[in-house]
PDB file of C-alpha atoms and ligand atoms in Angstrom:
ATOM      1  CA  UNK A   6     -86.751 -83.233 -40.066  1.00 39.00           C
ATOM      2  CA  UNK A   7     -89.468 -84.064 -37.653  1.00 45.00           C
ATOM      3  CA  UNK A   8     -90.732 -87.856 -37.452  1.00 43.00           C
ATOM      4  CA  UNK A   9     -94.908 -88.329 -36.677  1.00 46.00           C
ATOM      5  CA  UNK A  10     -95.797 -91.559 -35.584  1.00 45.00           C
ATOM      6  CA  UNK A  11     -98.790 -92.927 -36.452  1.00 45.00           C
ATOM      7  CA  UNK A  12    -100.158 -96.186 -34.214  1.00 44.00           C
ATOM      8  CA  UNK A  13    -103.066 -97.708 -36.249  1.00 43.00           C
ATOM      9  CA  UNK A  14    -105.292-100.521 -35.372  1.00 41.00           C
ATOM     10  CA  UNK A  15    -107.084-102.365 -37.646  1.00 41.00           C
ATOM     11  CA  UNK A  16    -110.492-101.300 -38.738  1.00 42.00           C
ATOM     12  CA  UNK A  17    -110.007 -98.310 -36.706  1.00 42.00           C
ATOM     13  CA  UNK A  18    -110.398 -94.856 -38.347  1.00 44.00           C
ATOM     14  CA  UNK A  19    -107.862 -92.476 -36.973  1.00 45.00           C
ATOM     15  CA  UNK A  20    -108.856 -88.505 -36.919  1.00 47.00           C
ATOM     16  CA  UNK A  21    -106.957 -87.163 -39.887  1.00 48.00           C
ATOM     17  CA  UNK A  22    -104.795 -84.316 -38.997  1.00 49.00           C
ATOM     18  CA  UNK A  23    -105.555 -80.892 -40.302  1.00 47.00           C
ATOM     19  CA  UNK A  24    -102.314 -78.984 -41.851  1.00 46.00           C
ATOM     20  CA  UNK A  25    -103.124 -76.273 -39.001  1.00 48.00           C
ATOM     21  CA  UNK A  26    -102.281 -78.973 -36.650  1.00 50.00           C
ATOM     22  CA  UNK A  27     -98.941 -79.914 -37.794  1.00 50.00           C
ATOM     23  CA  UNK A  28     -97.712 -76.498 -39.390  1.00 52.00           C
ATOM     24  CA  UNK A  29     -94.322 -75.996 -37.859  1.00 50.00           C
ATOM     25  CA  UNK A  30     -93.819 -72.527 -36.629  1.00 51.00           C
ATOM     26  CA  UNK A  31     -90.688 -71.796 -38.631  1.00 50.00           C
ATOM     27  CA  UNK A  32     -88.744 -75.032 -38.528  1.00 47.00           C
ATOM     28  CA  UNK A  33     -88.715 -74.757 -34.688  1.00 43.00           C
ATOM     29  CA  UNK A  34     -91.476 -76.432 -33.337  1.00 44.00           C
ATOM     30  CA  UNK A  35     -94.184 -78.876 -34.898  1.00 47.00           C
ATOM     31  CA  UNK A  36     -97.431 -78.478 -33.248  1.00 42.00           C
ATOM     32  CA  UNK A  37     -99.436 -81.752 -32.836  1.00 45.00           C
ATOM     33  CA  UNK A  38    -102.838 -82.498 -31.574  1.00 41.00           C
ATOM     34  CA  UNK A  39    -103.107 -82.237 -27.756  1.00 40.00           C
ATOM     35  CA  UNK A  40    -104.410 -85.976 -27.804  1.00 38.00           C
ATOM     36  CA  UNK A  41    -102.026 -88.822 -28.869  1.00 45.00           C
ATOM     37  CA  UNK A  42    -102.904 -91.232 -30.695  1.00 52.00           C
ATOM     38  CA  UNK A  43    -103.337 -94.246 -28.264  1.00 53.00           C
ATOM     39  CA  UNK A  44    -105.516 -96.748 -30.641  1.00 59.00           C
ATOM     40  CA  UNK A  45    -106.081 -99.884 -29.373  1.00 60.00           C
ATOM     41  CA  UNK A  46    -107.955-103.085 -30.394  1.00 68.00           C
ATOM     42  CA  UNK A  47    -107.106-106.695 -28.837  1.00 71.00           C
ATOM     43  CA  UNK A  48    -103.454-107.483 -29.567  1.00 74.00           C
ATOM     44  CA  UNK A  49    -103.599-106.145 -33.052  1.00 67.00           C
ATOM     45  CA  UNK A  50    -101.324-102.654 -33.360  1.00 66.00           C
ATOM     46  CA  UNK A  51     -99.587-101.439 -36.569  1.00 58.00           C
ATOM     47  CA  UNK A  52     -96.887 -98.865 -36.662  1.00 57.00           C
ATOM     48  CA  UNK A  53     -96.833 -96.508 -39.932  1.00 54.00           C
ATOM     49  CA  UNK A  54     -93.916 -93.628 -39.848  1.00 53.00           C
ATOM     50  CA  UNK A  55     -94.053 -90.357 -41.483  1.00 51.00           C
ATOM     51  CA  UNK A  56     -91.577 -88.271 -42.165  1.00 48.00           C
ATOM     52  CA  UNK A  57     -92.112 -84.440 -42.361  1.00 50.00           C
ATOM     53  CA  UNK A  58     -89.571 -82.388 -44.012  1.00 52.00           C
ATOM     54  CA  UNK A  59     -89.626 -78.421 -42.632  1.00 54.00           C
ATOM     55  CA  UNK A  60     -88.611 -75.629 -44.390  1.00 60.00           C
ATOM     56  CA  UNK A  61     -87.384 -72.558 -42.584  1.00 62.00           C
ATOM     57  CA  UNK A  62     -90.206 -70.010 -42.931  1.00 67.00           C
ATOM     58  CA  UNK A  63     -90.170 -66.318 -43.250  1.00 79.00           C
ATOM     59  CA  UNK A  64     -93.021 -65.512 -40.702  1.00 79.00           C
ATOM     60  CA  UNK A  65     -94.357 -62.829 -38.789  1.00 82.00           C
ATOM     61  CA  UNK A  66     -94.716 -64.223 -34.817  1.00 83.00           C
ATOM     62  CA  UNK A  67     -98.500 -63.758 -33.838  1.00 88.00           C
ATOM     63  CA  UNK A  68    -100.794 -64.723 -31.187  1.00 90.00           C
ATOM     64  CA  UNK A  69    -104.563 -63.567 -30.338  1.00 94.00           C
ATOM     65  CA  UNK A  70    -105.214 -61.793 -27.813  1.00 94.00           C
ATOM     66  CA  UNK A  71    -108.430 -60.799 -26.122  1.00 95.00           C
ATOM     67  CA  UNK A  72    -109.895 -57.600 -26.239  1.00 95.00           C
ATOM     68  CA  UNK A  73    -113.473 -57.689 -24.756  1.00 94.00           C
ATOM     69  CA  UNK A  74    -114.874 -60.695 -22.412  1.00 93.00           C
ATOM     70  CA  UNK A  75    -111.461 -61.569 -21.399  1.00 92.00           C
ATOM     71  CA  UNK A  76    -112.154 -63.703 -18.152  1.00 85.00           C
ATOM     72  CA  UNK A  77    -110.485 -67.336 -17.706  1.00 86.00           C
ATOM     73  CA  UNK A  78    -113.533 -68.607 -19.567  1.00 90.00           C
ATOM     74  CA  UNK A  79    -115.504 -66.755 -22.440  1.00 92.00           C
ATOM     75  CA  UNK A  80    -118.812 -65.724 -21.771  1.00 89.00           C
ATOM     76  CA  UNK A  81    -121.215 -67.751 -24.176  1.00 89.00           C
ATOM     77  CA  UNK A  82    -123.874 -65.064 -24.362  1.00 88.00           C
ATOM     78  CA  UNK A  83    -122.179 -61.436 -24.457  1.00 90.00           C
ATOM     79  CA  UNK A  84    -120.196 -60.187 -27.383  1.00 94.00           C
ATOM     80  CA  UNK A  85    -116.114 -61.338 -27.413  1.00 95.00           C
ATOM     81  CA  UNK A  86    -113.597 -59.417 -29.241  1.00 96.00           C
ATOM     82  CA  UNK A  87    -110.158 -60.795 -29.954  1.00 96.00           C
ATOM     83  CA  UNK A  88    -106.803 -59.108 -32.049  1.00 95.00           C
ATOM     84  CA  UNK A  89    -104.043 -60.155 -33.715  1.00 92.00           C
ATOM     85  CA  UNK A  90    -100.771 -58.627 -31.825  1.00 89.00           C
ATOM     86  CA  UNK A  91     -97.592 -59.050 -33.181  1.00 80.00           C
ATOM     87  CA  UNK A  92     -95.352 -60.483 -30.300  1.00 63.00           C
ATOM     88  CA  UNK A  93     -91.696 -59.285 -31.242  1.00 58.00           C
ATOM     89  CA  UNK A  94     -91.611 -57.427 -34.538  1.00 63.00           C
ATOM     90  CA  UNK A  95     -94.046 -55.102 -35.792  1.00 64.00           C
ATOM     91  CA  UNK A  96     -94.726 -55.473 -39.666  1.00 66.00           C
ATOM     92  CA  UNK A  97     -91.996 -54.757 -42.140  1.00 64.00           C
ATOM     93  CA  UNK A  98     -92.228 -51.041 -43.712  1.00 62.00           C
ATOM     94  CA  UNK A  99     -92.977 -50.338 -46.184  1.00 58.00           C
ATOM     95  CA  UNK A 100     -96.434 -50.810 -44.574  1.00 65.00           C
ATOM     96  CA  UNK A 101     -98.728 -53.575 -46.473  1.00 74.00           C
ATOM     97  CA  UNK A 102    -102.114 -54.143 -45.482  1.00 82.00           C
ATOM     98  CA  UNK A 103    -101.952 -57.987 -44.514  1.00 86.00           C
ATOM     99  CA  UNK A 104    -105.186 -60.128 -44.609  1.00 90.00           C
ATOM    100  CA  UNK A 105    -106.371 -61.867 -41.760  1.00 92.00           C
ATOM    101  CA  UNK A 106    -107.872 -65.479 -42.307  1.00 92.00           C
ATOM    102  CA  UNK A 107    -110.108 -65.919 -38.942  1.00 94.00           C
ATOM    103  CA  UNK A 108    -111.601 -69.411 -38.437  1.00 94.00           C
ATOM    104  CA  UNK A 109    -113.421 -70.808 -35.183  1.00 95.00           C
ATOM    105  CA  UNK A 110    -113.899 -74.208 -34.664  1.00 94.00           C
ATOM    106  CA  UNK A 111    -115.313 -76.593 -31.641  1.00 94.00           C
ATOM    107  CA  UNK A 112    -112.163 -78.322 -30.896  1.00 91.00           C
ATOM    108  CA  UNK A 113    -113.834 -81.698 -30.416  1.00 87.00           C
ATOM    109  CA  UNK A 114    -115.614 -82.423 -33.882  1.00 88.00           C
ATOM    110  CA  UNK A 115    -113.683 -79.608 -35.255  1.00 85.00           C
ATOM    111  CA  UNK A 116    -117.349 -77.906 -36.559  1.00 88.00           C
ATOM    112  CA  UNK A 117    -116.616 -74.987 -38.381  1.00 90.00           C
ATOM    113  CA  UNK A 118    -118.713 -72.061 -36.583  1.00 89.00           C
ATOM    114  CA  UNK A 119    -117.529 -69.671 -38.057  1.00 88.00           C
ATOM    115  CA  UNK A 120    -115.075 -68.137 -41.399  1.00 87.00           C
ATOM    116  CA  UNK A 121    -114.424 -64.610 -42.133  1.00 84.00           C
ATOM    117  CA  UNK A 122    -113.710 -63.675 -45.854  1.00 82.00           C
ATOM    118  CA  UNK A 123    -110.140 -63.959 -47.200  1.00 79.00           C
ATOM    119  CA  UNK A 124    -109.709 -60.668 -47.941  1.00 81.00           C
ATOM    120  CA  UNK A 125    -110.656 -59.487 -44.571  1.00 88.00           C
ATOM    121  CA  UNK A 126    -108.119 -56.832 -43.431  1.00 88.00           C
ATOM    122  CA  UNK A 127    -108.960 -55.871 -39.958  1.00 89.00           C
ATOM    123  CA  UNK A 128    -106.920 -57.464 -37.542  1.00 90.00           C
ATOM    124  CA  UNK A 129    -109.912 -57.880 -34.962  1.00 93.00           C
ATOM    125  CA  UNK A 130    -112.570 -60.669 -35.145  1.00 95.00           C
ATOM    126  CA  UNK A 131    -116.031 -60.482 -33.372  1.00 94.00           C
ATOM    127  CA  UNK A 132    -118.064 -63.348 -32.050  1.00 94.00           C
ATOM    128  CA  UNK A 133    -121.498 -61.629 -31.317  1.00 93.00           C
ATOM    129  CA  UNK A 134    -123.674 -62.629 -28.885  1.00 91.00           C
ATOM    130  CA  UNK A 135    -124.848 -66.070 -28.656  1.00 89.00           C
ATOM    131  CA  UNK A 136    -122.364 -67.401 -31.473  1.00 93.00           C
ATOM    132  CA  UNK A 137    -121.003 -69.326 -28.723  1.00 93.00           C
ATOM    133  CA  UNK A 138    -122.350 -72.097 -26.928  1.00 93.00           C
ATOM    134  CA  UNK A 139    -122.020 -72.579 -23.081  1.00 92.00           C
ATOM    135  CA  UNK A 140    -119.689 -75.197 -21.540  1.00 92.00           C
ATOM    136  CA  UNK A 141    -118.168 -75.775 -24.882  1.00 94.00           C
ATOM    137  CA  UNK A 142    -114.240 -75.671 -26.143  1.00 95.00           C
ATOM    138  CA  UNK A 143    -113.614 -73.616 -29.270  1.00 95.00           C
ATOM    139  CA  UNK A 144    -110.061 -73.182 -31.555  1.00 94.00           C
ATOM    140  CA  UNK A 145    -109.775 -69.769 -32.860  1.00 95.00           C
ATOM    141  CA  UNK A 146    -107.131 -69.806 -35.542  1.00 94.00           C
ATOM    142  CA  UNK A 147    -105.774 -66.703 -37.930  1.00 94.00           C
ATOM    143  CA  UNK A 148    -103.676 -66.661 -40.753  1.00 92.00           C
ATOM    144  CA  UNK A 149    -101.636 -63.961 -41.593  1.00 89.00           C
ATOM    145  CA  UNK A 150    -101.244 -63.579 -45.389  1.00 88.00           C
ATOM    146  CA  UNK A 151    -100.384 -61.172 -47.918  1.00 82.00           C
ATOM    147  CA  UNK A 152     -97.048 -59.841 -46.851  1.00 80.00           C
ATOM    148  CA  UNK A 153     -94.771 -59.677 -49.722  1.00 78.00           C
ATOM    149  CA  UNK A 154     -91.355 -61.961 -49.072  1.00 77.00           C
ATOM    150  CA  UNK A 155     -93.322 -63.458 -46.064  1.00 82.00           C
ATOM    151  CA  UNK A 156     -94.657 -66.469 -45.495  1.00 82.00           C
ATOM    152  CA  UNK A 157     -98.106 -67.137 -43.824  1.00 87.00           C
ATOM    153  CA  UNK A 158     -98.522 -66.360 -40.349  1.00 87.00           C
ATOM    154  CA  UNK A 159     -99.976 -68.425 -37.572  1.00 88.00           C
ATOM    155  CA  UNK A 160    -101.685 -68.212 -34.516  1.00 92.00           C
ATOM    156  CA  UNK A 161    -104.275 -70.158 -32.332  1.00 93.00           C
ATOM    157  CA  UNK A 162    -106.479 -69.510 -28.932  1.00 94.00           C
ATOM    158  CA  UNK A 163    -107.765 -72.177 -26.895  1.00 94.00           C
ATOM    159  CA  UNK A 164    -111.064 -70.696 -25.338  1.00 94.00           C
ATOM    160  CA  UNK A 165    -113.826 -72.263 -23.261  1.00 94.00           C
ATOM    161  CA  UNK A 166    -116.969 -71.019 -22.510  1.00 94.00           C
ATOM    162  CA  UNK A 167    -118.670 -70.719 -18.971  1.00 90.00           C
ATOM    163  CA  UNK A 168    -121.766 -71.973 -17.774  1.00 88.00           C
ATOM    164  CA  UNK A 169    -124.677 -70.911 -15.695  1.00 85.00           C
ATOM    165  CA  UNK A 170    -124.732 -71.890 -12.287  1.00 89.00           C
ATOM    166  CA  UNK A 171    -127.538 -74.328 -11.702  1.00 91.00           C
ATOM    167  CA  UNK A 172    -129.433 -76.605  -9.148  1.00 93.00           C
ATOM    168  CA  UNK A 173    -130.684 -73.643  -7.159  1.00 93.00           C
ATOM    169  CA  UNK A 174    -134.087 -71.756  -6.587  1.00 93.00           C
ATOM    170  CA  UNK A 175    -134.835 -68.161  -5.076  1.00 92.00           C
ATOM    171  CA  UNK A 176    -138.164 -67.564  -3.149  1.00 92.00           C
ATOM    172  CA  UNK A 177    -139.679 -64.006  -2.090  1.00 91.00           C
ATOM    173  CA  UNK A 178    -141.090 -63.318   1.055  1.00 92.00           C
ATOM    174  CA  UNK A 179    -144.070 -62.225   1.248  1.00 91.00           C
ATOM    175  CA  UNK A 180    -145.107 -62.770  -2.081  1.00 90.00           C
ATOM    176  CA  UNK A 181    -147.777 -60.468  -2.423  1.00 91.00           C
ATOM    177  CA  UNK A 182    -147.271 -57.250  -1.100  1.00 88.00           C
ATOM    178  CA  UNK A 183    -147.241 -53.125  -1.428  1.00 87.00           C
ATOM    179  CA  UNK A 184    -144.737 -50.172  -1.866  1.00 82.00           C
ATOM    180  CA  UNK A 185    -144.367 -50.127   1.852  1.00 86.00           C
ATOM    181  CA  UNK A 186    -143.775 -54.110   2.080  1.00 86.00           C
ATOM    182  CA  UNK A 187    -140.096 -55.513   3.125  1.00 88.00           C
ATOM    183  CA  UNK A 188    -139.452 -58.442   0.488  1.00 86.00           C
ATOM    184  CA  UNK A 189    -137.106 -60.700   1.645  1.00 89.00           C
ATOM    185  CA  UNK A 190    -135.505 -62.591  -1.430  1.00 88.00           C
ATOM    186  CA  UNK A 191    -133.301 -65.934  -0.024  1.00 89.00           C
ATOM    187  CA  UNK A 192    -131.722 -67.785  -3.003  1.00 89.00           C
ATOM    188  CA  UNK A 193    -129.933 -71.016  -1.860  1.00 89.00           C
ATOM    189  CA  UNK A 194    -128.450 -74.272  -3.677  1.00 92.00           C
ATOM    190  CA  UNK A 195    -127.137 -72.439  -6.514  1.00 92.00           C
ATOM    191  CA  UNK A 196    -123.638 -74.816  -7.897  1.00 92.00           C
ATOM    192  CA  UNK A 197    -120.826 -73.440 -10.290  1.00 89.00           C
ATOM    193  CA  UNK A 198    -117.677 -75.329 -10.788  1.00 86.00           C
ATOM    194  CA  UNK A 199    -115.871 -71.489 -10.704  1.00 83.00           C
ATOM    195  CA  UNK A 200    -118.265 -70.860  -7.744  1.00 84.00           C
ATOM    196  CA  UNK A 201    -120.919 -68.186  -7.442  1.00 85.00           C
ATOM    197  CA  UNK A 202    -119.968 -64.645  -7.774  1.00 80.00           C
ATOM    198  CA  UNK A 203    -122.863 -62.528  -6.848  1.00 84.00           C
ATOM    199  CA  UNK A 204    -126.539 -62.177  -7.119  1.00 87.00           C
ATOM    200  CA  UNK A 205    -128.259 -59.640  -8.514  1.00 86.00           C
ATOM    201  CA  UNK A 206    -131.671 -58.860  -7.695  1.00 85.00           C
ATOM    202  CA  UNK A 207    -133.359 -57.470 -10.881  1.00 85.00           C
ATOM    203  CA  UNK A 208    -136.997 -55.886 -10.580  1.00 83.00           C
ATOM    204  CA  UNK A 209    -138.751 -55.930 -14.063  1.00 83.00           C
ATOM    205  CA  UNK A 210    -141.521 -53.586 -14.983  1.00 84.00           C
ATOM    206  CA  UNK A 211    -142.968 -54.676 -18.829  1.00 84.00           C
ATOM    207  CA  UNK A 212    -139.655 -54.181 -20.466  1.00 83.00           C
ATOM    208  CA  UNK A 213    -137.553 -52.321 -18.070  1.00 84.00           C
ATOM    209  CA  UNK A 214    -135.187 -53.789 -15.154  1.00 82.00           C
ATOM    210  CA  UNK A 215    -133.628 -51.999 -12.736  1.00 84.00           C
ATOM    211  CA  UNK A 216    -131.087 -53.702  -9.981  1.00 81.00           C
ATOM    212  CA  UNK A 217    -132.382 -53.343  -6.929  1.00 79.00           C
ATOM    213  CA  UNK A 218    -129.495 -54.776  -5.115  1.00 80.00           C
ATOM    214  CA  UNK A 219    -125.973 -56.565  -5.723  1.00 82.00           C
ATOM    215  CA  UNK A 220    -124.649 -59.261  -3.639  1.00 81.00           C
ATOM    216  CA  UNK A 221    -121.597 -61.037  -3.455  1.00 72.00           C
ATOM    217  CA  UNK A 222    -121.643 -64.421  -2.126  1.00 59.00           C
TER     218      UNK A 222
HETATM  219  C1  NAG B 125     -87.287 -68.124 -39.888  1.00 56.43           C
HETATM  220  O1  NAG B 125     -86.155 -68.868 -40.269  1.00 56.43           O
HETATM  221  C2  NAG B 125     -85.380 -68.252 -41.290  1.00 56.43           C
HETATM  222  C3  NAG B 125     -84.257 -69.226 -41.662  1.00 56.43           C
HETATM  223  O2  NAG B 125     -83.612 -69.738 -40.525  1.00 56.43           O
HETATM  224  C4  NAG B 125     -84.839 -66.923 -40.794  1.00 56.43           C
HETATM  225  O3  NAG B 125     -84.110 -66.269 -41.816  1.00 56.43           O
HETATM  226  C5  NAG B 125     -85.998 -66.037 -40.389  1.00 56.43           C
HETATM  227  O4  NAG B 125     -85.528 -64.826 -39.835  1.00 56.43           O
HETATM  228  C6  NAG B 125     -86.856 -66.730 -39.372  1.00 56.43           C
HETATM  229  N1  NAG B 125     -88.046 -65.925 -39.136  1.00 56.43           N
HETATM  230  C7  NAG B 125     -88.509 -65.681 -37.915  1.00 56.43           C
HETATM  231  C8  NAG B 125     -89.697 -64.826 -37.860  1.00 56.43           C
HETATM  232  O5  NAG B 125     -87.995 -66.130 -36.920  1.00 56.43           O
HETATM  233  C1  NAG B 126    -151.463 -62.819  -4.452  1.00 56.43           C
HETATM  234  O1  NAG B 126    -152.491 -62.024  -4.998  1.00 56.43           O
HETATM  235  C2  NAG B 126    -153.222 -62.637  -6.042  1.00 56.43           C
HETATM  236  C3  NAG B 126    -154.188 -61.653  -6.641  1.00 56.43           C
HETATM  237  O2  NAG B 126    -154.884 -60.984  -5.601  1.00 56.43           O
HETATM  238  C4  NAG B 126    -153.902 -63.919  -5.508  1.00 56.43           C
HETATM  239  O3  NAG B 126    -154.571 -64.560  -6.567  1.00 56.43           O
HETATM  240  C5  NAG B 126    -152.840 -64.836  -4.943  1.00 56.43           C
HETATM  241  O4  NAG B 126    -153.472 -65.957  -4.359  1.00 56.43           O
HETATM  242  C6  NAG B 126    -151.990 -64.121  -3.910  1.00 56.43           C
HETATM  243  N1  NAG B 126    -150.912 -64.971  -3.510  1.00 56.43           N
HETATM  244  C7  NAG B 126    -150.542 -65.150  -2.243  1.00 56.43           C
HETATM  245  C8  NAG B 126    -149.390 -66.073  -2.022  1.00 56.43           C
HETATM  246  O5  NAG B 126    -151.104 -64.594  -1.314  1.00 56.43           O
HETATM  247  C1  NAG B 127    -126.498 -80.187 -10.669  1.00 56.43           C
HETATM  248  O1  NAG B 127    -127.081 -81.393 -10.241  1.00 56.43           O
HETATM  249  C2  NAG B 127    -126.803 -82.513 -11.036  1.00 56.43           C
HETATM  250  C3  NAG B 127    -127.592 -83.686 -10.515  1.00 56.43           C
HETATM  251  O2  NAG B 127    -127.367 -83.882  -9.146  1.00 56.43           O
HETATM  252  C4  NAG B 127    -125.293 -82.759 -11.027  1.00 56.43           C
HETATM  253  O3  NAG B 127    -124.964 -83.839 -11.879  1.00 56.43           O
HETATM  254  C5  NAG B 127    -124.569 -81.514 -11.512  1.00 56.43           C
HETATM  255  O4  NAG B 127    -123.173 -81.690 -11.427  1.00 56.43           O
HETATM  256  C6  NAG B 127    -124.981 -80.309 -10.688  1.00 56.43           C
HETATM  257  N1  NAG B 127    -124.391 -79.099 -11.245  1.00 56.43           N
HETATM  258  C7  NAG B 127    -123.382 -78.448 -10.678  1.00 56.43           C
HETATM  259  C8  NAG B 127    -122.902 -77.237 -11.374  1.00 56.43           C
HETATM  260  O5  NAG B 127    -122.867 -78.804  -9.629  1.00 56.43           O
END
């Protein structure tokens, strides 16, 4: 039996907790929000108690793991690919095809961007290009369903997307010029809380860009 407590203040609307938030992972371990509720409002505080009653679950153990765009933060404007992999068991013979629930949500104001069917069956999920936003946290949740004499799986990915370095400017020296001209390109000021990789110099003719040269930092 696992006791929530709940610390309301009057005339103060607490965030409701989503069932995802609290499902125990097989009677082991109850998941609850990262935040606490801390509520405050002059002198006034009210205590309400829950009690939530877990049943032992027949589950398979999940998590998500990435596949494609897999550095410390997501990038917001290339394609991501993620998987379900089963941590310690593989699924029970004889083989079912399981259905994969796949949900993403911005873990603030818990926006919905984005569902896959129900009856989806492939254990991958994509976020294309520009699904994301940059600088932004997202929840990506999947539910494991459909196994006969199993209950529904779990898991959930924290991810955070990067952000383009700003504050700087490039100049090109001279700016005019010919074939047989030197350019000199100086870029300087350029700010990124994971600090600045490289810089690629990119020459564009109409459509087409070719790297003229790679530098890291
Ligand atoms: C979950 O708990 C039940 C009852 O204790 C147990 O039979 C089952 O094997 C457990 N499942 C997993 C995946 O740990
Ligand atoms: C570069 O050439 C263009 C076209 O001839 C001219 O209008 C411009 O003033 C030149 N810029 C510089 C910095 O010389
Ligand atoms: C860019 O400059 C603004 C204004 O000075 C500052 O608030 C911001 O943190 C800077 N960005 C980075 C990535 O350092």
């Amino acid at each position: 039996m696992w006791i929530i407590f709940f610390i309301l203040a009057a005339e103060i609307a607490v965030p409701a907790l989503s069932v995802l938030d609290v499902m125990p992972k097989n009677g082991t371990e109850l998941l609850l929000p990262t935040n606490s509720f801390q509520v405050n409002k002059d002198n006034r505080i009210a205590i309400a108690r829950q009690a939530v009653f877990v049943t032992p679950q027949k589950i398979i153990p999940l998590q998500i793991r990435c596949v494609i765009n897999c550095l410390q933060k997501t990038v917001a404007n290339v394609e991501a690919i993620f998987k379900v992999e089963f941590s310690t068991m593989s699924l029970p013979t004889p083989k079912q095809t399981p259905t994969y629930k796949w949900k993403l949500f911005r873990k603030n104001t818990k926006q919905n961007i984005l569902t896959l069917p129900e009856d989806n069956t492939k254990p991958d999920v994509k976020l294309s290009a520009g699904l994301l936003e940059e600088d932004v946290s997202y929840h990506l949740e999947v539910i494991l369903d459909n196994l006969n004499g199993y209950d529904k799986s779990y898991a959930i990915l924290d991810l955070k997307t990067n952000k383009a370095p700003e504050n700087g400017s490039c100049t090109v020296d001279p700016m005019n010029g010919t074939a047989v001209n030197t350019f000199n390109v100086n870029c300087f000021d350029w700010q990124d809380p994971d600090g600045i990789w490289k810089y690629v110099i990119v020459f564009e003719v109409k459509e087409n860009r070719f790297i003229i040269d790679e530098t890291s930092k």
